[in-house]
């Protein structure tokens, strides 16, 4: 079965610092999704990557998918307290569903 | 536009009782998913439907769990009888037909279930 591993499991950074979260798959990904979750709330879609080497940005968040389509990174520039939450990567399998990594808990200290 | 709507948002019930969670997907979306999230196991797919038909229920933990989608705008997840280990956040999500061929899955805000 396919596995998704996220690292680090938790991250504490000072406001204004840059950070990177990684997501590694044991198999080639058909698609890689990044979601953010705040405590007590649902998952908010951030970005989706499908092509090897693809990179997308939204405001201060950039996501990349490597050429082999087995690893993705999420980079936040100049972090803010509003970036705090749990970041989840989700992998699209050949079937019509999406399964998730264990998440990275981000804390941003003002 | 309204997102995926789930109810109840919070439920506390006694062991052995029946629990019914409800979901209204985004209008026009033909795929519906039920996920469960716990600290130990993270986010797990329980079942998903395409055009109201269950496609894969291999994630449903036991016979105590059942899910239905009687029409395109409503789905239920039922646990009978409930047990303390069922305590979790249950998410419903929907996406356009074709699933993940470039389509995003949109999540509801979850139903927080506590079984005591």
CSV table of C-alpha atoms in Angstrom, one decimal, chain B residues 65-116:
chain,number,residue,atom,x,y,z
B,65,UNK,CA,-20.5,1.5,10.6
B,66,UNK,CA,-22.8,2.1,7.6
B,67,UNK,CA,-23.1,4.9,5.1
B,68,UNK,CA,-25.9,5.9,2.7
B,69,UNK,CA,-26.4,8.4,0.0
B,70,UNK,CA,-30.1,8.4,-1.0
B,71,UNK,CA,-29.7,11.3,-3.3
B,72,UNK,CA,-27.1,13.7,-4.7
B,73,UNK,CA,-27.5,16.2,-2.0
B,74,UNK,CA,-27.5,14.1,1.2
B,75,UNK,CA,-25.5,11.4,2.9
B,76,UNK,CA,-25.4,9.8,6.3
B,77,UNK,CA,-22.8,7.9,8.3
B,78,UNK,CA,-24.3,5.8,11.0
B,79,UNK,CA,-22.6,4.0,13.9
B,80,UNK,CA,-24.7,1.4,15.7
B,81,UNK,CA,-23.9,0.6,18.5
B,82,UNK,CA,-21.3,3.3,19.2
B,83,UNK,CA,-18.2,2.6,21.3
B,84,UNK,CA,-15.7,4.9,23.0
B,85,UNK,CA,-13.0,4.1,20.4
B,86,UNK,CA,-15.3,5.6,17.8
B,87,UNK,CA,-14.6,9.0,19.3
B,88,UNK,CA,-13.1,11.1,16.5
B,89,UNK,CA,-13.7,13.9,14.1
B,90,UNK,CA,-15.7,12.7,11.1
B,91,UNK,CA,-15.3,14.7,7.9
B,92,UNK,CA,-17.4,14.7,4.8
B,93,UNK,CA,-15.9,16.0,1.6
B,94,UNK,CA,-17.1,16.3,-2.0
B,95,UNK,CA,-15.6,16.8,-5.5
B,96,UNK,CA,-16.8,17.0,-9.1
B,97,UNK,CA,-17.3,13.7,-10.9
B,98,UNK,CA,-14.0,12.4,-12.2
B,99,UNK,CA,-12.7,12.6,-8.7
B,100,UNK,CA,-9.1,13.5,-8.7
B,101,UNK,CA,-8.4,14.0,-12.4
B,102,UNK,CA,-7.3,17.5,-11.4
B,103,UNK,CA,-10.3,18.1,-9.2
B,104,UNK,CA,-10.1,19.3,-5.7
B,105,UNK,CA,-11.8,17.7,-2.7
B,106,UNK,CA,-13.6,20.2,-0.5
B,107,UNK,CA,-14.1,19.4,3.1
B,108,UNK,CA,-16.8,20.2,5.6
B,109,UNK,CA,-15.9,21.5,9.1
B,110,UNK,CA,-16.3,18.1,10.6
B,111,UNK,CA,-18.5,16.4,13.2
B,112,UNK,CA,-16.8,16.0,16.6
B,113,UNK,CA,-18.0,12.8,18.2
B,114,UNK,CA,-17.3,11.8,21.7
B,115,UNK,CA,-18.6,8.4,23.0
B,116,UNK,CA,-18.5,8.0,26.7
